[in-house]
XYZ file of C-alpha atoms in Angstrom:
296
model
C 26.629 2.214 -7.534
C 27.571 5.044 -9.947
C 28.347 2.518 -12.682
C 25.048 0.714 -12.058
C 23.006 3.911 -12.120
C 24.746 5.206 -15.229
C 24.194 1.917 -16.981
C 20.490 1.975 -16.209
C 20.161 5.599 -17.241
C 21.936 4.857 -20.522
C 19.675 1.869 -21.192
C 16.696 4.121 -20.580
C 18.161 6.795 -22.862
C 18.560 9.252 -19.981
C 22.301 9.934 -19.658
C 23.383 13.568 -19.267
C 26.364 15.353 -20.778
C 29.483 14.038 -19.065
C 27.547 11.993 -16.510
C 28.401 8.572 -17.938
C 30.673 9.473 -20.819
C 29.906 9.008 -24.485
C 27.829 11.196 -26.758
C 25.931 14.286 -25.688
C 22.199 13.944 -25.123
C 19.356 16.189 -24.051
C 18.562 16.456 -20.366
C 15.948 13.861 -19.374
C 12.397 14.673 -18.407
C 11.728 14.536 -14.620
C 9.286 11.630 -15.007
C 11.879 9.673 -16.971
C 14.490 10.267 -14.273
C 12.036 9.119 -11.607
C 11.328 5.951 -13.599
C 15.042 5.193 -13.928
C 15.596 5.836 -10.227
C 12.771 3.439 -9.393
C 14.433 0.801 -11.577
C 17.528 1.113 -9.393
C 15.420 1.320 -6.228
C 13.659 -1.940 -7.118
C 16.812 -3.782 -6.025
C 16.352 -2.476 -2.476
C 13.786 -2.682 0.324
C 12.391 0.786 0.826
C 10.519 2.019 3.881
C 7.306 4.048 3.789
C 4.328 4.640 6.052
C 0.585 5.042 6.132
C -1.915 6.446 8.599
C -5.577 7.427 8.507
C -5.293 11.089 9.497
C -3.341 13.611 7.457
C -0.547 14.922 9.752
C -0.233 18.366 8.141
C 2.125 19.735 5.496
C 4.948 20.550 7.911
C 4.850 17.158 9.587
C 4.876 15.440 6.199
C 7.943 17.450 5.177
C 9.708 16.227 8.313
C 8.658 12.609 7.804
C 10.093 12.658 4.273
C 13.583 12.564 5.818
C 12.888 8.946 6.820
C 10.212 7.693 4.429
C 10.153 7.457 0.632
C 6.402 7.014 0.153
C 3.141 7.544 1.982
C -0.321 6.071 2.052
C -2.894 8.329 0.382
C -6.605 7.890 0.980
C -8.995 8.591 -1.885
C -11.990 8.120 0.406
C -12.609 8.659 4.119
C -10.529 6.065 6.015
C -12.198 3.329 8.091
C -14.496 4.764 10.732
C -14.206 8.336 9.413
C -16.664 10.604 7.586
C -14.046 13.021 6.191
C -10.751 12.631 4.341
C -7.863 14.899 5.333
C -5.705 13.674 2.427
C -8.009 15.221 -0.160
C -6.209 17.778 -2.322
C -2.732 17.010 -0.929
C -1.200 15.066 -3.822
C 0.557 18.089 -5.382
C 2.025 19.121 -2.013
C 3.329 15.629 -1.283
C 4.625 15.093 -4.797
C 6.500 18.366 -4.445
C 8.038 17.095 -1.212
C 9.308 14.045 -3.104
C 6.891 11.379 -1.900
C 5.776 8.338 -3.799
C 2.327 6.955 -3.067
C 0.303 4.035 -1.777
C -3.153 4.952 -3.053
C -5.998 3.584 -0.926
C -9.784 3.336 -1.080
C -11.850 2.142 1.864
C -13.675 -1.156 1.421
C -16.839 -2.474 3.050
C -17.107 -4.628 6.138
C -19.105 -7.819 5.798
C -22.047 -6.384 7.734
C -22.175 -3.394 5.389
C -22.201 -5.615 2.317
C -25.053 -7.673 3.767
C -27.037 -4.550 4.672
C -26.809 -3.043 1.182
C -29.794 -3.094 -1.172
C -27.366 -3.789 -4.009
C -25.802 -7.146 -4.799
C -22.226 -7.494 -3.508
C -20.828 -7.266 -7.056
C -22.896 -4.173 -7.908
C -21.876 -2.523 -4.638
C -18.241 -3.272 -5.478
C -18.640 -1.739 -8.950
C -20.282 1.351 -7.482
C -17.498 1.849 -4.940
C -14.880 1.246 -7.636
C -16.376 4.021 -9.759
C -16.170 6.393 -6.790
C -12.542 5.456 -6.119
C -11.542 5.958 -9.761
C -13.364 9.300 -9.916
C -11.540 10.409 -6.771
C -8.176 9.286 -8.208
C -8.795 11.389 -11.312
C -9.861 14.386 -9.225
C -6.675 14.085 -7.163
C -4.595 14.051 -10.349
C -3.283 10.479 -10.218
C -2.245 9.270 -13.666
C -3.685 6.326 -15.559
C -2.182 2.975 -14.521
C -1.903 4.082 -10.879
C -2.550 1.111 -8.575
C -5.519 1.710 -6.271
C -5.536 -0.601 -3.254
C -8.876 -1.670 -1.800
C -8.730 -1.744 1.992
C -9.923 -5.230 3.033
C -9.845 -5.053 6.831
C -11.343 -8.414 7.756
C -8.997 -11.397 7.607
C -9.301 -15.100 6.858
C -11.070 -16.806 3.961
C -13.486 -14.509 2.152
C -17.170 -15.120 2.727
C -19.305 -15.374 -0.424
C -20.571 -11.803 -0.181
C -17.075 -10.491 0.588
C -15.703 -12.189 -2.515
C -18.554 -10.814 -4.633
C -17.864 -7.294 -3.423
C -14.063 -7.438 -3.642
C -13.884 -8.915 -7.139
C -16.713 -6.685 -8.331
C -14.484 -3.798 -7.237
C -11.180 -5.071 -8.655
C -12.645 -6.134 -12.002
C -14.375 -2.757 -12.387
C -11.161 -0.827 -11.636
C -9.258 -2.967 -14.148
C -11.500 -1.723 -16.975
C -10.804 1.966 -16.302
C -7.097 2.279 -17.090
C -6.212 2.216 -13.407
C -4.851 -0.971 -11.838
C -6.510 -2.869 -8.972
C -4.750 -3.755 -5.762
C -5.859 -5.128 -2.404
C -4.617 -4.369 1.098
C -5.324 -7.582 2.986
C -4.144 -9.961 5.663
C -1.086 -12.166 5.289
C -1.666 -13.587 8.771
C -2.447 -17.342 8.661
C -5.720 -18.305 10.356
C -7.252 -21.763 11.000
C -9.077 -23.188 7.977
C -10.169 -26.657 8.913
C -8.290 -29.501 10.622
C -4.547 -28.937 10.348
C -4.937 -26.221 7.705
C -4.521 -22.452 7.593
C -5.471 -19.719 5.136
C -4.572 -16.074 4.623
C -6.826 -13.548 2.961
C -4.209 -12.927 0.275
C -3.865 -16.649 -0.434
C -7.641 -16.935 -0.812
C -7.788 -13.898 -3.116
C -5.108 -15.364 -5.361
C -6.934 -18.691 -5.523
C -10.088 -16.882 -6.697
C -8.130 -14.941 -9.322
C -6.513 -18.080 -10.731
C -9.687 -20.159 -10.684
C -11.876 -17.518 -12.331
C -9.245 -16.034 -14.683
C -9.615 -12.546 -13.223
C -7.384 -9.512 -13.711
C -4.091 -9.461 -11.837
C -4.306 -7.795 -8.435
C -1.342 -6.028 -6.811
C -0.920 -7.165 -3.204
C -0.266 -5.053 -0.137
C -0.101 -7.596 2.679
C -0.283 -6.794 6.359
C 1.514 -9.213 8.643
C 2.754 -7.611 11.872
C 3.224 -10.791 13.888
C 6.700 -10.989 15.405
C 8.731 -14.176 15.822
C 8.012 -16.928 16.580
C 4.449 -16.354 15.282
C 5.474 -14.294 12.270
C 8.244 -12.537 10.340
C 7.866 -8.924 11.499
C 10.778 -7.157 13.228
C 8.339 -4.782 14.919
C 8.294 -0.994 14.814
C 11.555 -0.030 13.119
C 12.476 2.266 10.240
C 15.137 -0.252 9.191
C 12.911 -2.260 6.872
C 13.048 -6.037 6.614
C 13.189 -7.655 3.204
C 9.730 -7.624 1.679
C 10.495 -11.145 0.487
C 10.438 -12.228 4.136
C 6.764 -11.294 4.612
C 5.548 -14.896 4.374
C 3.459 -13.982 1.309
C 5.323 -14.343 -1.995
C 5.418 -11.631 -4.644
C 3.901 -8.786 -2.645
C 4.083 -5.214 -3.886
C 4.100 -3.927 -0.293
C 4.411 -5.501 3.144
C 3.003 -3.673 6.158
C 5.148 -5.052 8.960
C 4.102 -2.829 11.880
C 0.726 -1.395 12.855
C -0.532 1.217 15.300
C -1.737 0.241 17.775
C 0.134 -3.042 17.941
C -1.788 -6.289 18.296
C -0.652 -7.598 21.701
C -1.244 -11.278 20.927
C 1.024 -11.111 17.878
C 3.768 -8.721 19.010
C 4.879 -9.945 22.424
C 8.446 -10.670 21.311
C 8.973 -7.202 19.800
C 7.164 -5.102 22.403
C 10.315 -3.075 23.058
C 10.236 -1.650 19.522
C 6.880 0.032 20.209
C 6.136 2.862 22.625
C 4.609 2.033 25.992
C 1.188 3.141 24.720
C 1.338 0.353 22.144
C 1.774 2.602 19.131
C 4.504 2.813 16.493
C 6.086 6.251 16.035
C 8.700 7.557 13.661
C 11.944 8.401 15.493
C 12.150 12.119 16.184
C 8.492 12.751 15.316
C 6.592 12.435 18.627
C 2.840 12.087 18.684
C 2.356 10.726 15.147
C 1.498 7.040 15.249
C 2.186 5.230 11.989
C 1.997 1.919 10.200
C 5.344 0.867 8.697
C 5.679 -0.600 5.203
C 8.395 -1.976 2.963
C 8.260 -1.997 -0.850
C 10.613 -2.480 -3.770
C 9.867 0.977 -5.188
C 9.853 4.556 -3.969
C 6.406 4.876 -5.583
C 4.585 1.549 -5.077
C 1.295 2.708 -6.626
C 3.119 4.382 -9.545
C 1.118 7.481 -8.649
C 3.711 10.199 -9.181
């Protein structure tokens, strides 16, 4: 591993005096070191977590012993009117976290009830998410994931809203992503569809901007690939959805119909908790980077 790391640091122009041999060079900038470390980390499957409520600074410091990155809400999470993550980026960056940057999306009934068209509503919400990302100090090119809670094939108004949002974000210097379902659902006789599959079909057909994918698929065998609630992450390539940036493989609370075979990995109350951190239910994720949104 030392040879591999040194080689990557040298290719990036980051080698220190005596660290890999050869000529003397200036000490690298912290951001450059982080980028080189992520290049090495991309060969691994790295565990992180997300949750709606901010656990507190002390709890986050303790969780960092097990997790490389954390979800970070730019807006109030689903069902909430306040956002406890607001203003915490500097604290978490100082603790060493990478980020999964999230903005809450609209349910179908909310899109229908709006006086705006779905696309205009998406653009409006995108502007709010980007403004919040800038306020929080996230750099340009950070991936912002839109939280798409409802699964299956997108309805017309859902597609209008989602792609209005992603296309608007793509014009701002930030990068669009979507958190959506990788769980196959019936889609006509003998056919199935996942939300992510449908999104990608829309992107290809309409020549839209590339969207980073954070897929949730917590179904355990034989219905799905998830190992259940464990901090030993599965390979993100085993998610059932190809080329994902992040795979959320365990949710709190668990979905009983999809997790019968891995019930023992969850607590008796149906939630997923980090070992040694009682009382903090989490969703578990695996990514190929310690900073999946590139938000450090």
